[in-house]
XYZ file of C-alpha atoms in Angstrom:
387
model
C 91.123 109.347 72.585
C 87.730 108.531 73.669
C 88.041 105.115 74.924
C 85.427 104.210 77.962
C 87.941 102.528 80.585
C 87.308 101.263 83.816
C 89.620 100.122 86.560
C 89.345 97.047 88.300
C 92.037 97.404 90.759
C 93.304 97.226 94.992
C 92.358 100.647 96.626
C 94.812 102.474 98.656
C 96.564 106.153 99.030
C 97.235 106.720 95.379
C 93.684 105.801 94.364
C 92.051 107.525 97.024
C 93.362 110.413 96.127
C 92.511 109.857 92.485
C 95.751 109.879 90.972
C 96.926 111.488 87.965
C 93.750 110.196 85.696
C 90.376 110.025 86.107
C 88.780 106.838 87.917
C 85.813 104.797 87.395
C 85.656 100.819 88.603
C 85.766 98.596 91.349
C 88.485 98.928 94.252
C 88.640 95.984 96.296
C 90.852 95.865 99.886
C 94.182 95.111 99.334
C 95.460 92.187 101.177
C 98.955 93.026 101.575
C 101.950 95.467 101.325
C 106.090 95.746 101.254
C 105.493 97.532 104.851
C 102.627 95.413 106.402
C 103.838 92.042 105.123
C 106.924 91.292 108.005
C 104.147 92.016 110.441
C 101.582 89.845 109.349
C 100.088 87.171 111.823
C 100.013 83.366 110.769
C 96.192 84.298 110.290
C 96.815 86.991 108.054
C 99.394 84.764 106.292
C 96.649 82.277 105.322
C 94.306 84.820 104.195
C 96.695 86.341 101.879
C 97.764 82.831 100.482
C 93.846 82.439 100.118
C 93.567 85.682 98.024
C 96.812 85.313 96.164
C 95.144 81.529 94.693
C 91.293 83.329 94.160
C 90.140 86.528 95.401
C 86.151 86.740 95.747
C 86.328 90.428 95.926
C 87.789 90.415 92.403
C 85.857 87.941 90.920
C 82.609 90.160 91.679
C 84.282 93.123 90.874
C 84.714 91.639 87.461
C 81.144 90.536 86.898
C 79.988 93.576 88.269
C 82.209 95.308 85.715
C 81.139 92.592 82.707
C 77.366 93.213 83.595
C 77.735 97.090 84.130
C 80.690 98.340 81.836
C 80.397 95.472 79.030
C 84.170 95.887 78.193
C 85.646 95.010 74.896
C 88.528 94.252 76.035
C 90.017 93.439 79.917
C 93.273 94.735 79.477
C 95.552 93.168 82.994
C 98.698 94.258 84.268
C 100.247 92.971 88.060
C 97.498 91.252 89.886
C 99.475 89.080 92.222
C 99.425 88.628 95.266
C 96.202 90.950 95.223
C 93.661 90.357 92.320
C 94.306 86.771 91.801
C 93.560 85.112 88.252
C 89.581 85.044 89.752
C 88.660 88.406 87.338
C 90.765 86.966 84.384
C 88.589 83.478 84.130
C 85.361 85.395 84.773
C 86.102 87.340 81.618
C 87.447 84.178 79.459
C 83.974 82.294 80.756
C 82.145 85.513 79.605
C 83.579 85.886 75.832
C 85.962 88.608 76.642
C 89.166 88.785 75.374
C 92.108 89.322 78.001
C 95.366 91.022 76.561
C 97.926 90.323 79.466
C 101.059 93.010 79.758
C 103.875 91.073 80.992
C 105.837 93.121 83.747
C 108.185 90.777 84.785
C 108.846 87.008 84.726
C 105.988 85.910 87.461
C 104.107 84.114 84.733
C 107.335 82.104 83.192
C 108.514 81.151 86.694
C 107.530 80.873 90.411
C 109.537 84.126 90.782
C 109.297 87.445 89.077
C 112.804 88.120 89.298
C 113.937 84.422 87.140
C 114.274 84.953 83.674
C 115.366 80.944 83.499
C 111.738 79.719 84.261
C 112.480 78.150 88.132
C 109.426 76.430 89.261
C 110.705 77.486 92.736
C 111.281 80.439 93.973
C 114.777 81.577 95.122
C 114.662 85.203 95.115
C 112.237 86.017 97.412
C 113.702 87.574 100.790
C 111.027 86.104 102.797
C 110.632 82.280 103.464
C 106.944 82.193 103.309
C 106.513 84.431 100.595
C 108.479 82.293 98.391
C 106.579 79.276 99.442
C 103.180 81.325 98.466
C 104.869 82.171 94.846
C 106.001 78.744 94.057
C 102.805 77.214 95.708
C 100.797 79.744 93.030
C 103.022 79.323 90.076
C 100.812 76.144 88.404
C 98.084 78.240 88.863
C 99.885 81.173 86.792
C 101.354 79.269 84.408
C 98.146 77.167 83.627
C 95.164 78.623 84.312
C 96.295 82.276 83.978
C 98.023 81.961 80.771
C 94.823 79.653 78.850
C 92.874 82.698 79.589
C 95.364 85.480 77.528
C 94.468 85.976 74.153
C 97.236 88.076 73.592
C 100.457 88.807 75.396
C 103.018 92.362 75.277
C 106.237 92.066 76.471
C 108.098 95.767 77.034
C 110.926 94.548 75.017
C 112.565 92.589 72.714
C 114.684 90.743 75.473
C 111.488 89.790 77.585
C 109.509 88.450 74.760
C 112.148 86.265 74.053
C 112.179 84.956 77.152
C 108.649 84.199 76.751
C 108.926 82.577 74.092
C 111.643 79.814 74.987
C 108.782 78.879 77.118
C 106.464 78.463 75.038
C 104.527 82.158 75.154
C 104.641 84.193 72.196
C 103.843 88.266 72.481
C 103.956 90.945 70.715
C 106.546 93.759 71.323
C 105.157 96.766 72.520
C 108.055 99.225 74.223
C 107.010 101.227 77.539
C 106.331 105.057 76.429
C 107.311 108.329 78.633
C 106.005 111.333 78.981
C 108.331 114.363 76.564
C 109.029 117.033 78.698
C 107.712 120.385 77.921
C 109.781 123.523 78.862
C 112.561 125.529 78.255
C 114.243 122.675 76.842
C 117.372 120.512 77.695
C 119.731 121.752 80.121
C 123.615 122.000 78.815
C 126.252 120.069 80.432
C 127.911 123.596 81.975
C 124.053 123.873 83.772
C 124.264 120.724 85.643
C 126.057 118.704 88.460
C 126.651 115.369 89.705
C 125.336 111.980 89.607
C 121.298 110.745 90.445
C 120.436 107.479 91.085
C 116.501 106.693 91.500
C 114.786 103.185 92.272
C 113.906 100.462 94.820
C 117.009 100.407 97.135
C 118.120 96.745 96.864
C 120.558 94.647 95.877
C 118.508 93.970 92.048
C 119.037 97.554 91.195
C 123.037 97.547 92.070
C 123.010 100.353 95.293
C 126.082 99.015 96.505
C 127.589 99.276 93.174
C 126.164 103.370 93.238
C 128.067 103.567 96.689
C 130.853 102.351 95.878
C 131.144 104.628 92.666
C 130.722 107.540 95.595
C 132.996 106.336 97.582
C 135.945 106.757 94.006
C 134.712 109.696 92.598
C 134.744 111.588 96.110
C 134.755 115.092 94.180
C 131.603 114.460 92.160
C 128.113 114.697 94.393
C 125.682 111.639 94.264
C 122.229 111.475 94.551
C 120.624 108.575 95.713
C 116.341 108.509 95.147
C 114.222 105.736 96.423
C 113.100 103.700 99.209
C 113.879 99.847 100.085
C 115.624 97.666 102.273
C 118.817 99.058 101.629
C 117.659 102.363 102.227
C 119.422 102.231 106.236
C 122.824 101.261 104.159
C 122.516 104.068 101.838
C 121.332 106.529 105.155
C 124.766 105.449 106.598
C 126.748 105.983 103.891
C 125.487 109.388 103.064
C 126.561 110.355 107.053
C 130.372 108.911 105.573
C 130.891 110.562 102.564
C 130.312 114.273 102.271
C 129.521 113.720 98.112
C 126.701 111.658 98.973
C 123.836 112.801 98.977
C 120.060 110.598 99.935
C 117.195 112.043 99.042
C 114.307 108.764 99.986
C 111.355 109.096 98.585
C 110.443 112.483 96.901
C 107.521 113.468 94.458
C 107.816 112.573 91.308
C 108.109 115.663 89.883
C 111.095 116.908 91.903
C 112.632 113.203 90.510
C 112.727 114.566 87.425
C 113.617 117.802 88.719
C 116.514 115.992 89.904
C 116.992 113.900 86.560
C 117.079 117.188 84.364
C 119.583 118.901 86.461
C 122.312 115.706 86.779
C 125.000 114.971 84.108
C 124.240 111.515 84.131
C 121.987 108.873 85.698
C 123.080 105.475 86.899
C 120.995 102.093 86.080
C 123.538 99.105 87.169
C 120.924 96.759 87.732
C 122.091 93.314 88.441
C 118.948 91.376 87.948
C 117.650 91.004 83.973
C 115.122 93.903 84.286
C 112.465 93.590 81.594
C 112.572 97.248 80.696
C 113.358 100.884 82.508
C 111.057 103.827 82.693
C 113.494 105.571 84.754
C 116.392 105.375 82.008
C 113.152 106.316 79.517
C 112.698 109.573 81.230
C 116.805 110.313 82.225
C 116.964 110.351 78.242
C 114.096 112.286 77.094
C 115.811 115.032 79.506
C 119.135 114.878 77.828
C 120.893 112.546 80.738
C 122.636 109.796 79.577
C 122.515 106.851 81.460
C 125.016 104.442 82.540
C 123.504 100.970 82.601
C 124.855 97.377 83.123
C 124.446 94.918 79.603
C 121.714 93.407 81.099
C 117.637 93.126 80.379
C 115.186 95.333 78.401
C 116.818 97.996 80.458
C 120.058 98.271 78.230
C 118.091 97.295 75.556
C 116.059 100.810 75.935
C 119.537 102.743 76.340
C 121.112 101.352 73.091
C 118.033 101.802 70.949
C 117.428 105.447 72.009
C 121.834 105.882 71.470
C 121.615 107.691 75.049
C 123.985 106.465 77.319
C 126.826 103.765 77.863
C 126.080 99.972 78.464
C 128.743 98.093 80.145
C 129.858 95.011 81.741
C 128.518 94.592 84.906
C 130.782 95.372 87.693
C 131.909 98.622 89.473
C 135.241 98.837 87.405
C 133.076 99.515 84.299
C 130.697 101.838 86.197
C 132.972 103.876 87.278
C 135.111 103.727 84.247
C 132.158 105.020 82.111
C 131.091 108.100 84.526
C 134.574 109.549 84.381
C 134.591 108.970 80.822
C 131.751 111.051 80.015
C 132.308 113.504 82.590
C 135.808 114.071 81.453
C 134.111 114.495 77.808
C 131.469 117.089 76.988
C 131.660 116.448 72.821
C 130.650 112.607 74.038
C 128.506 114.023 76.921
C 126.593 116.114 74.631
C 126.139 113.854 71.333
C 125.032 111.027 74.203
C 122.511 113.780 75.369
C 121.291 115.107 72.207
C 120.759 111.373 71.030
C 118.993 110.393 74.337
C 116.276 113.254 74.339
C 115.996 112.608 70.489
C 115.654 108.717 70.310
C 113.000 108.530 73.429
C 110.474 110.995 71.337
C 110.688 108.823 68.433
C 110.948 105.450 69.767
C 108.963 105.956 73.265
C 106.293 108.364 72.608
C 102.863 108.249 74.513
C 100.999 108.742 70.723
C 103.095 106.001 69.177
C 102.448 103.796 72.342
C 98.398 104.767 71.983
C 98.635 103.660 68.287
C 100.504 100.749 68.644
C 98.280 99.405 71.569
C 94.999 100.115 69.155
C 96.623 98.090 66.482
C 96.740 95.135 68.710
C 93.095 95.975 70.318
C 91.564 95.837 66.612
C 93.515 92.500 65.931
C 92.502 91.116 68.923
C 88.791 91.915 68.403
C 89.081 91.159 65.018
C 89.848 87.304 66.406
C 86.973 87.344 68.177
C 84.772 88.552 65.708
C 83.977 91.971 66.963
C 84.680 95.634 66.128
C 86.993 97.877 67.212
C 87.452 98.952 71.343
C 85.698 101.719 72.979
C 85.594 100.179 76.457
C 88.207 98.862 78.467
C 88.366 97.372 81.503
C 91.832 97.409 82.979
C 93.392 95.099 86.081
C 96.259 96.214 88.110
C 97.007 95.040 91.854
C 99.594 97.556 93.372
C 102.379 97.159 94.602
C 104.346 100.132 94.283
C 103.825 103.110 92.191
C 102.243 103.215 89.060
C 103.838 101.706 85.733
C 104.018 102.999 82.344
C 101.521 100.952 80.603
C 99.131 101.957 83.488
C 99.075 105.409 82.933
């Protein structure tokens, strides 16, 4: 919409390649990874606690970008462990307003997965990476925040959060791409179950096994990668209606979305919002997902799907319920595909997000945004307000 954005962000596969949008910026070495961080030496340990607290290659990517680009705006998204908050002073020293899109919790707590504000981390699986997140929190919670001049939380249930301590931000809901096509499949055109996500215990896998393991007529599919990805590879070798696909492309994921009768979310953590439930719905598949988060708070907005108690007994309860019922299955469906294009649209999201630009700038004294430089430090695949 002719907006002059630049990326300052780690470099790896997906960037290399290009990606999905065009690229111009700085891509500095990324210092760590889910795979490469159980190997790393006590060397590489200390470097990555370096970076994590200020990364020189950011910082000069910044002022390279604030001397070259002359953004508007620096727009940031994840930057720890990677970026550090080096690029988000350089811009608050230079005049440049930073509008901060909260992800998770990282910058309420020492963990991102503590929607009570811990200063220590508990969550973390390994011992010395939650001694590097608590060790950083001050630093995100003090220096990182003074430099935000406006915050977006992906729903209602994270800003609050955020604001019981002491952050307030705007509301701006994650957006999906419609699908384009022949349309929504019918109930009589589809089969079975899909999970997709990061296999661990936060996103409730051994819930989705379990469900297999009771509804032993009805196929499963299990998408995704993590550490519980061995436990779900055994249990597909058990039970002949399981079915694990790891990690697939992402358009054979939706593929896989478009052709299921309904998609499970029983996340146990409170997960700030769902892209996956975003784009289950706008394909007419209801999702099942635990009363939890911003996730559940995106499946009763849109009206497509069934939020329940957490707890197996309630998953399983709902599935047969709306396989057993194609009037619910298909006024679930109908609502689902309906409620994401109004509520979750990529031209709402875009006009929503200029809003805020122009009332950012406006505090600042300047006009509205035609260059943006934008932050993100990867660590899995892209998000939706990266896109």
């Amino acid at each position: 919409s002719g907006h002059h954005v630049s990326w300052l962000a780690t470099r790896d596969d997906w960037t290399e390649a290009g990606g999905d949008v065009a690229r111009e910026g700085v891509f500095v070495a990324r210092t760590v990874s889910r795979a490469s961080r159980q190997r790393l030496s006590p060397a590489g340990q200390l470097a990555v606690a370096a970076k994590a607290l200020w990364n020189r290659d950011a910082e000069r990517g910044m002022r390279e970008l604030l001397a070259r680009h002359r953004p508007d705006i620096v727009h940031v998204h994840k930057v720890y462990p990677q970026l550090s908050v080096a690029p988000l002073i350089i811009a608050a020293r230079a005049g440049v307003p930073v509008v901060q899109t909260l992800h998770d919790y990282e910058l309420m707590a020492a963990s991102h997965a503590d929607p009570r504000g811990g200063r220590v981390d508990r969550h973390e699986a390994l011992a010395r990476f939650r001694v590097l997140n608590t060790a950083t929190f001050p630093v995100r919670r003090t220096l990182h925040a003074s430099a935000v001049s406006t915050w977006i939380a992906g729903s209602r249930f994270l800003a609050e959060r955020y604001a019981a301590r002491g952050i307030a931000a705007d509301v701006l809901a994650h957006f999906t791409e419609l699908p384009a096509g022949p349309g929504i499949a019918p109930a009589d055109r589809r089969q079975g179950i899909v999970f997709v996500g990061y296999l661990g215990w936060e996103k409730g896998v051994g819930d989705v096994l379990e469900l297999t393991r009771r509804l032993n007529g009805e196929r499963v599919t299990v998408i995704g990668d993590g550490p519980d990805a061995d436990r779900v590879r055994s249990a597909s070798d058990r039970l002949g209606n399981l079915r694990y696909r790891g990690r697939i492309d992402h358009a054979e994921v939706l593929t896989e979305m478009g052709s299921a009768r309904l998609l499970l979310a029983p996340s146990h953590w409170q997960e700030p919002a769902g892209l996956v439930a975003l784009e289950a719905m706008s394909l007419g598949t209801p999702v099942i997902a635990y009363r939890s988060g911003g996730l559940a708070e995106y499946v009763s907005d849109a009206g497509g799907g069934r939020v329940v108690d957490a707890g197996v007994e309630s998953l399983v309860g709902a599935a047969q319920e709306l396989l057993g019922s194609p009037e619910q299955w298909g006024r679930l469906s109908r609502a689902g595909a309906e409620g994401v294009a109004r509520r979750h649209s990529p031209a709402g999201y875009l006009s929503q997000l200029e809003a805020l630009y122009r009332r950012t700038l406006g505090g600042h004294g300047t006009g509205s945004p035609r260059r943006v430089a934008w932050q993100r430090g990867r660590r899995g695949r892209p998000g939706p307000s990266s896109r």
